[in-house]
Amino acid sequence: MHKKQVLIGAHMSISGGIENSITAGESIDCTCIQIFTHSNRQWQVKSIKKEEIQRFKEFQKKSNIKIVVVHASYLINIGSPNKETLDKSKATLLMELEHCEQLDIPYLIMHPGAATGSSEEDCLNQISEQLSEIIETTKNKKTIILLENTAGQGSNVGYKFEHLAQIINKNKHKKRLGVCFDTCHAFTAGYDFRTEEEYKIMWMDFDKTIGFENLKVIHMNDSKSNIGSSIDRHENIGEGQLGLEAFRLIMNDKNLLDIPKILETPKGDNWQKDDEKNLNTLIGLIKK
């Protein structure tokens, strides 16, 4: 199977203009890509110029890239007990949703949040409440917010399927919420899916807890750290502690055929070579 027949790609830079992410993705035969719409390490979010929006849409229309998803800023923490952090997080998230709407982006991926002093339970409840408010404020918009499972570093919540389920189930607007499953994060949070039996058990657990219909995107990352370590360090496909078999199972799972699979693997100066290597590894795992 060729790359163009599966929904597969990588995170692309928007350097020099947001439309350049499409050109970059096309250069390595991506059929889906992930982007930031602004600097992911800054609170300040600039508006996207009309001409940039138009160029982005034109570039995508002419490309083989069927789906573009956005990853929200890493600074956002709507579970924070600190009012200043919470206010900044909400404002940034609302601006990012506006960007997604302008660019016709179906999914905005975000890390749920971190307790930073409060209890996990209070943090999870606050995240659900804040998302209810944010979705209510943007009820005329279509973009779905995807909660990404975490590795469980520090006071981050979302490392258990139950956490994500709780946020979604307590929300008043479930249709505007979904899940992005990160392979590295799941593994270092303690989920083992390196054998066919373990793989089936994990997805049964996911379906029972969250609901398989809520899975919208998969981040394809091997892990430098071992299972249960709670350390979030991505590795090239097949070169980490997860190994190739887990990715072979994903790439050949008919239930996941229409789910965009996006790399967030390490990149050096020659990012094209690095991404192509990982994409080709994944494509090579598909049974003929």
Short mmCIF file of C-alpha atoms in Angstrom, two decimals:
data_model
loop_
_atom_site.label_atom_id
_atom_site.label_comp_id
_atom_site.label_asym_id
_atom_site.label_seq_id
_atom_site.Cartn_x
_atom_site.Cartn_y
_atom_site.Cartn_z
CA MET A 1 0.00 0.00 0.00
CA HIS A 2 1.28 3.47 -0.91
CA LYS A 3 1.40 6.43 1.45
CA LYS A 4 -1.33 8.20 -0.53
CA GLN A 5 -3.82 5.41 0.23
CA VAL A 6 -3.68 5.82 4.02
CA LEU A 7 -4.25 8.82 6.28
CA ILE A 8 -0.69 9.33 7.46
CA GLY A 9 1.59 12.29 8.00
CA ALA A 10 3.60 14.36 10.45
CA HIS A 11 3.70 17.65 12.32
CA MET A 12 4.70 20.44 9.93
CA SER A 13 6.18 23.89 10.50
CA ILE A 14 4.25 27.05 9.55
CA SER A 15 7.46 29.07 9.22
CA GLY A 16 7.17 31.73 6.52
CA GLY A 17 3.38 31.41 6.32
CA ILE A 18 0.75 28.92 7.43
CA GLU A 19 0.27 27.68 3.83
CA ASN A 20 3.91 26.47 3.81
CA SER A 21 2.84 23.58 6.04
CA ILE A 22 0.85 22.19 3.10
CA THR A 23 3.86 22.47 0.76
CA ALA A 24 6.06 20.78 3.36
CA GLY A 25 3.59 17.94 3.88
CA GLU A 26 3.20 17.45 0.13
CA SER A 27 6.99 17.18 -0.28
CA ILE A 28 6.99 13.90 1.68
CA ASP A 29 3.63 12.55 0.43
CA CYS A 30 1.62 13.22 3.60
CA THR A 31 -2.13 12.70 3.38
CA CYS A 32 -2.70 14.43 6.73
CA ILE A 33 -0.63 16.87 8.79
CA GLN A 34 -0.62 18.60 12.16
CA ILE A 35 0.33 22.24 12.72
CA PHE A 36 0.47 24.97 15.36
CA THR A 37 -1.30 28.16 14.26
CA HIS A 38 1.10 30.32 16.29
CA SER A 39 4.18 29.94 18.51
CA ASN A 40 3.29 27.10 20.87
CA ARG A 41 5.45 28.56 23.67
CA GLN A 42 3.81 32.01 23.75
CA TRP A 43 0.50 33.21 25.18
CA GLN A 44 0.09 35.94 22.58
CA VAL A 45 -1.95 34.79 19.59
CA LYS A 46 -1.97 36.96 16.49
CA SER A 47 -4.86 37.02 14.06
CA ILE A 48 -4.29 35.21 10.77
CA LYS A 49 -4.45 37.54 7.78
CA LYS A 50 -7.25 36.96 5.25
CA GLU A 51 -4.78 36.40 2.43
CA GLU A 52 -2.96 33.75 4.48
CA ILE A 53 -6.25 31.94 5.15
CA GLN A 54 -7.10 32.05 1.45
CA ARG A 55 -3.65 30.75 0.40
CA PHE A 56 -3.82 27.95 2.98
CA LYS A 57 -7.21 26.78 1.69
CA GLU A 58 -6.10 27.00 -1.95
CA PHE A 59 -2.89 25.08 -1.25
CA GLN A 60 -4.74 22.33 0.61
CA LYS A 61 -7.43 22.03 -2.08
CA LYS A 62 -4.75 21.38 -4.73
CA SER A 63 -2.84 18.92 -2.50
CA ASN A 64 -3.27 15.27 -1.47
CA ILE A 65 -3.58 16.38 2.17
CA LYS A 66 -7.10 15.37 3.14
CA ILE A 67 -7.02 16.43 6.81
CA VAL A 68 -5.14 19.12 8.72
CA VAL A 69 -5.35 19.13 12.53
CA VAL A 70 -4.10 21.79 14.94
CA HIS A 71 -2.24 21.20 18.20
CA ALA A 72 -2.99 23.80 20.86
CA SER A 73 -0.29 25.69 22.75
CA TYR A 74 1.55 23.69 25.43
CA LEU A 75 1.05 26.61 27.84
CA ILE A 76 -2.72 26.11 28.04
CA ASN A 77 -3.89 24.70 31.39
CA ILE A 78 -7.63 25.07 31.95
CA GLY A 79 -7.27 22.83 35.03
CA SER A 80 -5.06 25.33 36.84
CA PRO A 81 -6.19 26.69 40.25
CA ASN A 82 -4.28 29.90 39.41
CA LYS A 83 -6.75 32.50 38.07
CA GLU A 84 -4.22 34.31 35.88
CA THR A 85 -3.10 31.05 34.22
CA LEU A 86 -6.71 29.95 33.78
CA ASP A 87 -7.77 33.28 32.21
CA LYS A 88 -4.80 33.25 29.80
CA SER A 89 -5.49 29.60 28.93
CA LYS A 90 -9.14 30.26 28.11
CA ALA A 91 -8.32 33.31 25.99
CA THR A 92 -5.65 31.42 24.03
CA LEU A 93 -7.90 28.38 23.53
CA LEU A 94 -10.73 30.59 22.23
CA MET A 95 -8.35 32.27 19.77
CA GLU A 96 -7.08 28.89 18.58
CA LEU A 97 -10.64 27.70 18.03
CA GLU A 98 -11.21 30.86 15.97
CA HIS A 99 -8.13 30.03 13.87
CA CYS A 100 -9.42 26.49 13.30
CA GLU A 101 -12.79 27.80 12.21
CA GLN A 102 -11.19 30.28 9.78
CA LEU A 103 -8.99 27.55 8.27
CA ASP A 104 -11.75 24.86 8.15
CA ILE A 105 -9.78 22.66 10.59
CA PRO A 106 -11.91 19.80 11.99
CA TYR A 107 -9.86 19.04 15.15
CA LEU A 108 -7.99 21.04 17.79
CA ILE A 109 -5.82 18.78 19.96
CA MET A 110 -4.99 19.83 23.53
CA HIS A 111 -3.39 18.35 26.63
CA PRO A 112 -6.17 18.27 29.26
CA GLY A 113 -4.26 20.14 31.97
CA ALA A 114 -2.33 19.83 35.23
CA ALA A 115 -3.47 20.03 38.85
CA THR A 116 -0.52 22.22 40.02
CA GLY A 117 -1.59 22.26 43.65
CA SER A 118 -5.19 21.13 43.50
CA SER A 119 -6.39 17.53 43.62
CA GLU A 120 -6.74 15.42 40.46
CA GLU A 121 -10.50 15.22 41.01
CA ASP A 122 -10.88 19.01 41.31
CA CYS A 123 -8.66 19.49 38.26
CA LEU A 124 -10.70 17.06 36.12
CA ASN A 125 -13.98 18.67 37.19
CA GLN A 126 -12.63 22.15 36.44
CA ILE A 127 -11.42 21.07 32.97
CA SER A 128 -14.86 19.70 32.13
CA GLU A 129 -16.60 22.84 33.41
CA GLN A 130 -14.25 25.15 31.50
CA LEU A 131 -14.66 23.18 28.29
CA SER A 132 -18.44 23.34 28.70
CA GLU A 133 -18.19 27.14 28.93
CA ILE A 134 -15.76 27.42 26.01
CA ILE A 135 -17.89 25.21 23.76
CA GLU A 136 -21.03 27.12 24.79
CA THR A 137 -19.29 30.37 23.84
CA THR A 138 -18.34 28.88 20.45
CA LYS A 139 -21.53 26.90 19.80
CA ASN A 140 -21.77 28.25 16.26
CA LYS A 141 -18.38 26.71 15.43
CA LYS A 142 -17.71 23.20 14.09
CA THR A 143 -14.17 22.40 15.31
CA ILE A 144 -14.04 19.46 17.74
CA ILE A 145 -11.65 19.68 20.71
CA LEU A 146 -9.62 16.50 21.12
CA LEU A 147 -8.21 15.62 24.54
CA GLU A 148 -4.81 13.99 24.23
CA ASN A 149 -3.88 11.25 26.69
CA THR A 150 -0.75 12.17 28.66
CA ALA A 151 2.27 10.31 30.01
CA GLY A 152 1.43 11.44 33.56
CA GLN A 153 4.47 13.63 34.12
CA GLY A 154 4.30 15.93 37.14
CA SER A 155 0.72 16.81 38.04
CA ASN A 156 -0.66 16.29 34.52
CA VAL A 157 -4.06 14.60 34.37
CA GLY A 158 -5.28 12.57 31.41
CA TYR A 159 -2.88 9.64 31.78
CA LYS A 160 -5.77 7.25 32.46
CA PHE A 161 -8.61 6.52 30.05
CA GLU A 162 -10.93 7.16 33.02
CA HIS A 163 -9.68 10.76 33.25
CA LEU A 164 -10.59 11.50 29.62
CA ALA A 165 -13.95 9.75 30.02
CA GLN A 166 -14.75 11.81 33.12
CA ILE A 167 -14.01 15.10 31.34
CA ILE A 168 -16.18 14.12 28.37
CA ASN A 169 -19.05 12.56 30.35
CA LYS A 170 -19.43 15.54 32.71
CA ASN A 171 -19.50 17.96 29.76
CA LYS A 172 -22.74 19.41 28.46
CA HIS A 173 -21.49 19.38 24.86
CA LYS A 174 -20.13 15.88 24.27
CA LYS A 175 -20.45 16.14 20.47
CA ARG A 176 -17.71 18.79 20.36
CA LEU A 177 -15.24 16.62 22.29
CA GLY A 178 -13.13 13.64 21.25
CA VAL A 179 -9.77 11.99 21.90
CA CYS A 180 -6.32 12.00 20.32
CA PHE A 181 -4.46 8.82 21.31
CA ASP A 182 -0.69 9.21 21.70
CA THR A 183 1.19 5.89 21.55
CA CYS A 184 4.24 7.07 23.54
CA HIS A 185 2.12 8.68 26.25
CA ALA A 186 -0.14 5.62 26.63
CA PHE A 187 2.86 3.31 26.90
CA THR A 188 4.76 5.34 29.50
CA ALA A 189 1.48 5.84 31.43
CA GLY A 190 1.38 2.04 31.82
CA TYR A 191 -0.69 0.74 28.89
CA ASP A 192 1.02 -2.20 27.18
CA PHE A 193 0.07 -2.97 23.57
CA ARG A 194 3.22 -4.65 22.26
CA THR A 195 1.58 -8.02 21.60
CA GLU A 196 -1.65 -8.84 19.75
CA GLU A 197 -3.35 -9.97 22.96
CA GLU A 198 -2.32 -6.86 24.94
CA TYR A 199 -3.27 -4.67 21.98
CA LYS A 200 -6.81 -6.09 21.87
CA ILE A 201 -7.22 -5.76 25.65
CA MET A 202 -6.11 -2.09 25.57
CA TRP A 203 -8.58 -1.10 22.83
CA MET A 204 -11.38 -3.02 24.57
CA ASP A 205 -10.58 -1.00 27.69
CA PHE A 206 -10.58 2.23 25.64
CA ASP A 207 -13.93 1.38 24.06
CA LYS A 208 -15.52 0.40 27.36
CA THR A 209 -14.20 3.50 29.17
CA ILE A 210 -14.20 6.28 26.58
CA GLY A 211 -16.03 4.86 23.57
CA PHE A 212 -14.24 3.97 20.34
CA GLU A 213 -16.39 6.46 18.43
CA ASN A 214 -14.59 9.27 20.29
CA LEU A 215 -11.17 8.34 18.86
CA LYS A 216 -10.40 10.86 16.09
CA VAL A 217 -6.58 11.07 15.71
CA ILE A 218 -3.53 8.96 16.66
CA HIS A 219 -0.07 10.38 17.40
CA MET A 220 2.44 7.79 16.21
CA ASN A 221 5.49 8.01 18.48
CA ASP A 222 7.89 5.41 19.83
CA SER A 223 9.18 5.99 23.36
CA LYS A 224 12.70 6.55 24.70
CA SER A 225 11.40 5.62 28.17
CA ASN A 226 10.00 2.32 29.35
CA ILE A 227 6.46 1.34 30.22
CA GLY A 228 5.02 2.98 33.33
CA SER A 229 7.87 5.51 33.58
CA SER A 230 5.54 8.56 33.14
CA ILE A 231 8.33 10.16 31.07
CA ASP A 232 7.30 11.86 27.83
CA ARG A 233 10.23 11.44 25.43
CA HIS A 234 9.42 10.51 21.83
CA GLU A 235 11.62 8.24 19.70
CA ASN A 236 11.77 7.21 16.04
CA ILE A 237 9.42 4.37 15.06
CA GLY A 238 10.89 0.99 16.00
CA GLU A 239 13.92 2.50 17.76
CA GLY A 240 12.37 2.87 21.22
CA GLN A 241 10.92 0.78 24.02
CA LEU A 242 7.60 0.27 22.22
CA GLY A 243 9.17 -1.42 19.21
CA LEU A 244 7.77 -2.23 15.77
CA GLU A 245 5.08 -4.76 16.68
CA ALA A 246 2.81 -2.18 18.34
CA PHE A 247 2.93 -0.04 15.20
CA ARG A 248 2.41 -3.06 12.94
CA LEU A 249 -0.79 -3.83 14.85
CA ILE A 250 -2.01 -0.23 14.48
CA MET A 251 -1.15 0.01 10.77
CA ASN A 252 -3.04 -3.21 10.01
CA ASP A 253 -6.06 -2.55 12.23
CA LYS A 254 -9.11 -2.16 9.94
CA ASN A 255 -10.92 -0.30 12.74
CA LEU A 256 -8.27 2.44 12.53
CA LEU A 257 -8.12 2.73 8.73
CA ASP A 258 -9.91 6.11 8.60
CA ILE A 259 -8.15 7.57 11.66
CA PRO A 260 -5.42 10.12 10.79
CA LYS A 261 -2.03 8.87 12.04
CA ILE A 262 0.45 11.67 12.68
CA LEU A 263 4.14 11.51 13.59
CA GLU A 264 5.65 13.66 16.33
CA THR A 265 9.01 11.89 16.17
CA PRO A 266 12.41 13.63 16.62
CA LYS A 267 13.60 15.90 13.80
CA GLY A 268 17.10 17.15 13.07
CA ASP A 269 18.23 19.76 10.55
CA ASN A 270 17.13 17.50 7.70
CA TRP A 271 13.51 17.15 8.83
CA GLN A 272 12.34 15.73 5.49
CA LYS A 273 14.76 12.82 5.71
CA ASP A 274 13.76 12.14 9.34
CA ASP A 275 10.01 12.25 8.66
CA GLU A 276 10.30 10.21 5.46
CA LYS A 277 12.26 7.53 7.28
CA ASN A 278 9.52 7.17 9.92
CA LEU A 279 6.68 7.34 7.38
CA ASN A 280 8.32 4.67 5.22
CA THR A 281 8.83 2.48 8.29
CA LEU A 282 5.10 2.70 9.08
CA ILE A 283 4.03 2.07 5.46
CA GLY A 284 6.43 -0.89 5.32
CA LEU A 285 4.54 -2.51 8.22
CA ILE A 286 1.29 -2.78 6.24
CA LYS A 287 0.61 -6.33 5.13
CA LYS A 288 0.41 -6.62 1.35
#
